[in-house]
């Protein structure tokens, strides 16, 4: 079985900054890591690979520096890594990203099982995985929290929904987006790190994928950030101390009283 995992390299910080000119994220000078939820997808793929004769490929779209994330994936247990890198890919929204990923998958021939994380920490949209599956014309199952059985012709999984859980059996090819509850990702081994150091990271650009510049990157993105506002927090604080302490307590009780009455009712 051929397995593919979609990986994304994300900023290793919660303080994400945006370029006010084009609304894209500023990545220069910021440390990066593999998107945490993608690690759960990778772990799922590695476990399936270890259960039989399966081939595991990881793919990421990003700048040349994203090669580091792919080497980490190889150190964890992936067989092969592909980096989609081209300046023309810059500024892509989820649609343009999915189009680029699906082009690579279509070019390489069908994969039986494609796995992705539920969402990326830098965007929180959860759209790239399902959009990629839709563009490929394969079934998509989201919010997968458990892989129950991996058969020769299909896979049985459990997915989380608002009012409980659902069990699905679906034939290959299929794309699964997994939640953090599906497993606990492993750490790379010393042997794996040695393998990753000398591994060949295959690189593909827009020409190799046969994509027109108008359909990828910022030009091919139908969604745009048109305005950026920085939230402003304003607080009015009153400090009561010393002889004013009793007055402060009374004031606090008066402020809380309406809420306590509502909760009591």
GROMACS .gro file of C-alpha atoms in nm:
model
  265
    1UNK     CA    1   0.000   0.000   0.000
    2UNK     CA    2   0.119   0.352  -0.081
    3UNK     CA    3   0.077   0.599   0.205
    4UNK     CA    4   0.123   0.977   0.187
    5UNK     CA    5   0.133   1.226   0.474
    6UNK     CA    6   0.079   1.600   0.424
    7UNK     CA    7   0.315   1.797   0.647
    8UNK     CA    8   0.342   2.168   0.712
    9UNK     CA    9   0.621   2.363   0.877
   10UNK     CA   10   0.477   2.630   1.108
   11UNK     CA   11   0.624   2.911   1.322
   12UNK     CA   12   0.742   2.797   1.664
   13UNK     CA   13   0.564   3.086   1.835
   14UNK     CA   14   0.220   3.217   1.924
   15UNK     CA   15   0.321   3.570   1.825
   16UNK     CA   16   0.246   3.546   1.454
   17UNK     CA   17   0.299   3.867   1.255
   18UNK     CA   18   0.135   3.957   0.924
   19UNK     CA   19   0.258   4.173   0.640
   20UNK     CA   20   0.014   4.468   0.625
   21UNK     CA   21   0.077   4.511   0.251
   22UNK     CA   22  -0.046   4.172   0.129
   23UNK     CA   23  -0.188   4.009   0.441
   24UNK     CA   24   0.053   3.714   0.436
   25UNK     CA   25   0.244   3.577   0.731
   26UNK     CA   26   0.596   3.702   0.804
   27UNK     CA   27   0.810   3.392   0.850
   28UNK     CA   28   1.159   3.540   0.833
   29UNK     CA   29   1.353   3.529   1.158
   30UNK     CA   30   1.102   3.296   1.328
   31UNK     CA   31   1.188   2.944   1.444
   32UNK     CA   32   0.986   2.663   1.285
   33UNK     CA   33   0.858   2.316   1.375
   34UNK     CA   34   0.642   2.050   1.216
   35UNK     CA   35   0.277   2.138   1.269
   36UNK     CA   36   0.191   1.945   1.590
   37UNK     CA   37  -0.128   1.787   1.453
   38UNK     CA   38   0.061   1.668   1.143
   39UNK     CA   39   0.287   1.471   1.378
   40UNK     CA   40  -0.018   1.266   1.480
   41UNK     CA   41  -0.092   1.197   1.112
   42UNK     CA   42   0.270   1.092   1.060
   43UNK     CA   43   0.263   0.864   1.364
   44UNK     CA   44  -0.054   0.698   1.233
   45UNK     CA   45   0.113   0.640   0.897
   46UNK     CA   46   0.430   0.497   1.056
   47UNK     CA   47   0.228   0.250   1.263
   48UNK     CA   48   0.043   0.131   0.952
   49UNK     CA   49   0.372   0.105   0.763
   50UNK     CA   50   0.522  -0.110   1.040
   51UNK     CA   51   0.226  -0.349   1.021
   52UNK     CA   52   0.312  -0.472   0.670
   53UNK     CA   53   0.479  -0.404   0.338
   54UNK     CA   54   0.386  -0.042   0.289
   55UNK     CA   55   0.563   0.262   0.139
   56UNK     CA   56   0.545   0.590   0.330
   57UNK     CA   57   0.605   0.926   0.160
   58UNK     CA   58   0.581   1.270   0.323
   59UNK     CA   59   0.523   1.592   0.127
   60UNK     CA   60   0.539   1.956   0.227
   61UNK     CA   61   0.494   2.283   0.042
   62UNK     CA   62   0.717   2.566   0.159
   63UNK     CA   63   1.052   2.744   0.133
   64UNK     CA   64   1.382   2.553   0.109
   65UNK     CA   65   1.410   2.567   0.490
   66UNK     CA   66   1.112   2.328   0.513
   67UNK     CA   67   1.360   2.054   0.421
   68UNK     CA   68   1.443   2.039   0.792
   69UNK     CA   69   1.088   1.928   0.876
   70UNK     CA   70   1.100   1.657   0.611
   71UNK     CA   71   1.428   1.524   0.746
   72UNK     CA   72   1.269   1.500   1.089
   73UNK     CA   73   0.985   1.299   0.934
   74UNK     CA   74   1.237   1.059   0.781
   75UNK     CA   75   1.411   1.031   1.118
   76UNK     CA   76   1.077   0.925   1.267
   77UNK     CA   77   1.019   0.654   1.007
   78UNK     CA   78   0.914   0.791   0.666
   79UNK     CA   79   1.074   0.628   0.360
   80UNK     CA   80   1.074   0.924   0.124
   81UNK     CA   81   1.024   1.301   0.132
   82UNK     CA   82   0.914   1.551  -0.134
   83UNK     CA   83   0.940   1.929  -0.097
   84UNK     CA   84   0.725   2.148  -0.319
   85UNK     CA   85   0.922   2.470  -0.327
   86UNK     CA   86   0.900   2.764  -0.563
   87UNK     CA   87   0.874   3.139  -0.513
   88UNK     CA   88   0.554   3.122  -0.717
   89UNK     CA   89   0.394   2.918  -0.435
   90UNK     CA   90   0.439   3.205  -0.185
   91UNK     CA   91   0.129   3.363  -0.033
   92UNK     CA   92  -0.097   3.068  -0.116
   93UNK     CA   93  -0.427   3.035   0.069
   94UNK     CA   94  -0.577   2.696   0.148
   95UNK     CA   95  -0.725   2.657  -0.202
   96UNK     CA   96  -0.398   2.727  -0.384
   97UNK     CA   97  -0.208   2.507  -0.139
   98UNK     CA   98  -0.447   2.216  -0.192
   99UNK     CA   99  -0.423   2.265  -0.569
  100UNK     CA  100  -0.043   2.238  -0.553
  101UNK     CA  101  -0.050   1.931  -0.329
  102UNK     CA  102  -0.315   1.756  -0.541
  103UNK     CA  103  -0.111   1.826  -0.854
  104UNK     CA  104   0.189   1.648  -0.703
  105UNK     CA  105  -0.024   1.354  -0.592
  106UNK     CA  106  -0.189   1.327  -0.933
  107UNK     CA  107   0.148   1.340  -1.107
  108UNK     CA  108   0.292   1.058  -0.898
  109UNK     CA  109  -0.003   0.830  -0.943
  110UNK     CA  110  -0.267   0.727  -0.689
  111UNK     CA  111  -0.189   0.683  -0.321
  112UNK     CA  112  -0.406   0.437  -0.130
  113UNK     CA  113  -0.408   0.631   0.195
  114UNK     CA  114  -0.345   1.003   0.251
  115UNK     CA  115  -0.322   1.142   0.604
  116UNK     CA  116  -0.322   1.500   0.729
  117UNK     CA  117  -0.351   1.677   1.062
  118UNK     CA  118  -0.687   1.823   1.158
  119UNK     CA  119  -0.556   2.179   1.112
  120UNK     CA  120  -0.240   2.389   1.123
  121UNK     CA  121  -0.156   2.602   1.425
  122UNK     CA  122  -0.072   2.906   1.212
  123UNK     CA  123  -0.403   2.916   1.024
  124UNK     CA  124  -0.655   2.708   1.222
  125UNK     CA  125  -0.873   2.655   0.912
  126UNK     CA  126  -0.868   2.277   0.879
  127UNK     CA  127  -0.930   2.316   0.505
  128UNK     CA  128  -0.618   2.198   0.322
  129UNK     CA  129  -0.664   1.825   0.387
  130UNK     CA  130  -1.032   1.805   0.285
  131UNK     CA  131  -0.976   2.038  -0.014
  132UNK     CA  132  -0.690   1.820  -0.137
  133UNK     CA  133  -0.908   1.510  -0.114
  134UNK     CA  134  -1.193   1.685  -0.295
  135UNK     CA  135  -0.963   1.796  -0.578
  136UNK     CA  136  -0.837   1.439  -0.612
  137UNK     CA  137  -1.193   1.305  -0.614
  138UNK     CA  138  -1.137   1.065  -0.322
  139UNK     CA  139  -1.347   1.014  -0.006
  140UNK     CA  140  -1.253   1.235   0.289
  141UNK     CA  141  -1.309   1.154   0.656
  142UNK     CA  142  -1.238   1.432   0.905
  143UNK     CA  143  -1.184   1.437   1.283
  144UNK     CA  144  -1.052   1.082   1.293
  145UNK     CA  145  -0.970   0.996   1.655
  146UNK     CA  146  -0.900   0.624   1.616
  147UNK     CA  147  -0.788   0.388   1.342
  148UNK     CA  148  -0.962   0.061   1.418
  149UNK     CA  149  -0.862  -0.168   1.132
  150UNK     CA  150  -0.642  -0.143   0.825
  151UNK     CA  151  -0.751  -0.398   0.565
  152UNK     CA  152  -0.634  -0.484   0.216
  153UNK     CA  153  -0.928  -0.312   0.047
  154UNK     CA  154  -1.028  -0.047   0.299
  155UNK     CA  155  -0.991   0.106   0.643
  156UNK     CA  156  -1.217   0.130   0.949
  157UNK     CA  157  -1.191   0.445   1.160
  158UNK     CA  158  -1.370   0.626   1.439
  159UNK     CA  159  -1.440   0.999   1.409
  160UNK     CA  160  -1.544   1.256   1.666
  161UNK     CA  161  -1.868   1.448   1.616
  162UNK     CA  162  -2.052   1.698   1.835
  163UNK     CA  163  -2.287   1.446   1.993
  164UNK     CA  164  -2.061   1.140   2.008
  165UNK     CA  165  -1.854   0.919   1.780
  166UNK     CA  166  -1.909   0.755   1.443
  167UNK     CA  167  -1.751   0.441   1.298
  168UNK     CA  168  -1.676   0.448   0.926
  169UNK     CA  169  -1.557   0.179   0.687
  170UNK     CA  170  -1.428   0.320   0.358
  171UNK     CA  171  -1.242   0.169   0.061
  172UNK     CA  172  -0.913   0.299  -0.075
  173UNK     CA  173  -0.815   0.553  -0.191
  174UNK     CA  174  -0.916   0.778   0.099
  175UNK     CA  175  -0.792   1.088   0.280
  176UNK     CA  176  -0.810   1.105   0.659
  177UNK     CA  177  -0.758   1.413   0.874
  178UNK     CA  178  -0.677   1.311   1.231
  179UNK     CA  179  -0.713   1.476   1.571
  180UNK     CA  180  -0.459   1.479   1.852
  181UNK     CA  181  -0.650   1.197   2.025
  182UNK     CA  182  -0.556   0.941   1.761
  183UNK     CA  183  -0.212   0.863   1.914
  184UNK     CA  184   0.101   0.996   2.082
  185UNK     CA  185   0.380   1.079   1.831
  186UNK     CA  186   0.716   0.911   1.885
  187UNK     CA  187   1.055   1.079   1.903
  188UNK     CA  188   1.318   1.023   1.631
  189UNK     CA  189   1.575   0.755   1.710
  190UNK     CA  190   1.952   0.796   1.673
  191UNK     CA  191   1.943   0.549   1.384
  192UNK     CA  192   1.665   0.748   1.224
  193UNK     CA  193   1.855   1.075   1.261
  194UNK     CA  194   2.159   0.924   1.090
  195UNK     CA  195   1.939   0.805   0.804
  196UNK     CA  196   1.772   1.146   0.773
  197UNK     CA  197   2.104   1.332   0.762
  198UNK     CA  198   2.202   1.174   0.430
  199UNK     CA  199   1.852   1.129   0.289
  200UNK     CA  200   1.766   1.275  -0.050
  201UNK     CA  201   1.488   1.532  -0.026
  202UNK     CA  202   1.323   1.548  -0.368
  203UNK     CA  203   1.226   1.899  -0.477
  204UNK     CA  204   0.956   1.998  -0.723
  205UNK     CA  205   0.856   2.343  -0.852
  206UNK     CA  206   0.561   2.477  -1.047
  207UNK     CA  207   0.702   2.376  -1.385
  208UNK     CA  208   0.755   2.016  -1.276
  209UNK     CA  209   0.395   2.006  -1.157
  210UNK     CA  210   0.264   2.165  -1.476
  211UNK     CA  211   0.092   2.448  -1.291
  212UNK     CA  212   0.025   2.792  -1.435
  213UNK     CA  213   0.142   3.087  -1.218
  214UNK     CA  214  -0.210   3.232  -1.221
  215UNK     CA  215  -0.346   2.923  -1.040
  216UNK     CA  216  -0.097   2.902  -0.752
  217UNK     CA  217   0.050   3.114  -0.477
  218UNK     CA  218  -0.094   3.456  -0.406
  219UNK     CA  219  -0.217   3.498  -0.766
  220UNK     CA  220  -0.418   3.177  -0.749
  221UNK     CA  221  -0.567   3.245  -0.406
  222UNK     CA  222  -0.937   3.341  -0.413
  223UNK     CA  223  -0.928   3.451  -0.049
  224UNK     CA  224  -0.729   3.758   0.057
  225UNK     CA  225  -0.662   3.942   0.380
  226UNK     CA  226  -0.775   4.293   0.290
  227UNK     CA  227  -0.721   4.462   0.625
  228UNK     CA  228  -0.526   4.396   0.943
  229UNK     CA  229  -0.615   4.543   1.281
  230UNK     CA  230  -0.419   4.497   1.601
  231UNK     CA  231  -0.653   4.439   1.899
  232UNK     CA  232  -0.636   4.714   2.159
  233UNK     CA  233  -0.693   4.630   2.522
  234UNK     CA  234  -0.796   4.903   2.758
  235UNK     CA  235  -0.862   4.862   3.129
  236UNK     CA  236  -0.967   5.099   3.401
  237UNK     CA  237  -0.817   4.985   3.729
  238UNK     CA  238  -0.894   5.122   4.074
  239UNK     CA  239  -0.662   5.028   4.357
  240UNK     CA  240  -0.800   5.011   4.711
  241UNK     CA  241  -0.553   4.977   4.996
  242UNK     CA  242  -0.511   5.067   5.359
  243UNK     CA  243  -0.812   5.249   5.496
  244UNK     CA  244  -0.991   5.216   5.159
  245UNK     CA  245  -0.988   4.835   5.165
  246UNK     CA  246  -1.340   4.801   5.313
  247UNK     CA  247  -1.473   5.038   5.051
  248UNK     CA  248  -1.306   4.827   4.778
  249UNK     CA  249  -1.464   4.505   4.905
  250UNK     CA  250  -1.806   4.668   4.909
  251UNK     CA  251  -1.755   4.794   4.556
  252UNK     CA  252  -1.653   4.446   4.435
  253UNK     CA  253  -1.958   4.287   4.597
  254UNK     CA  254  -2.183   4.540   4.425
  255UNK     CA  255  -2.027   4.461   4.086
  256UNK     CA  256  -2.063   4.084   4.132
  257UNK     CA  257  -2.414   4.088   4.279
  258UNK     CA  258  -2.608   4.089   3.945
  259UNK     CA  259  -2.410   3.789   3.817
  260UNK     CA  260  -2.453   3.594   4.140
  261UNK     CA  261  -2.829   3.654   4.133
  262UNK     CA  262  -2.855   3.525   3.775
  263UNK     CA  263  -2.657   3.211   3.855
  264UNK     CA  264  -2.865   3.150   4.169
  265UNK     CA  265  -3.190   3.167   3.974
   0.00000   0.00000   0.00000
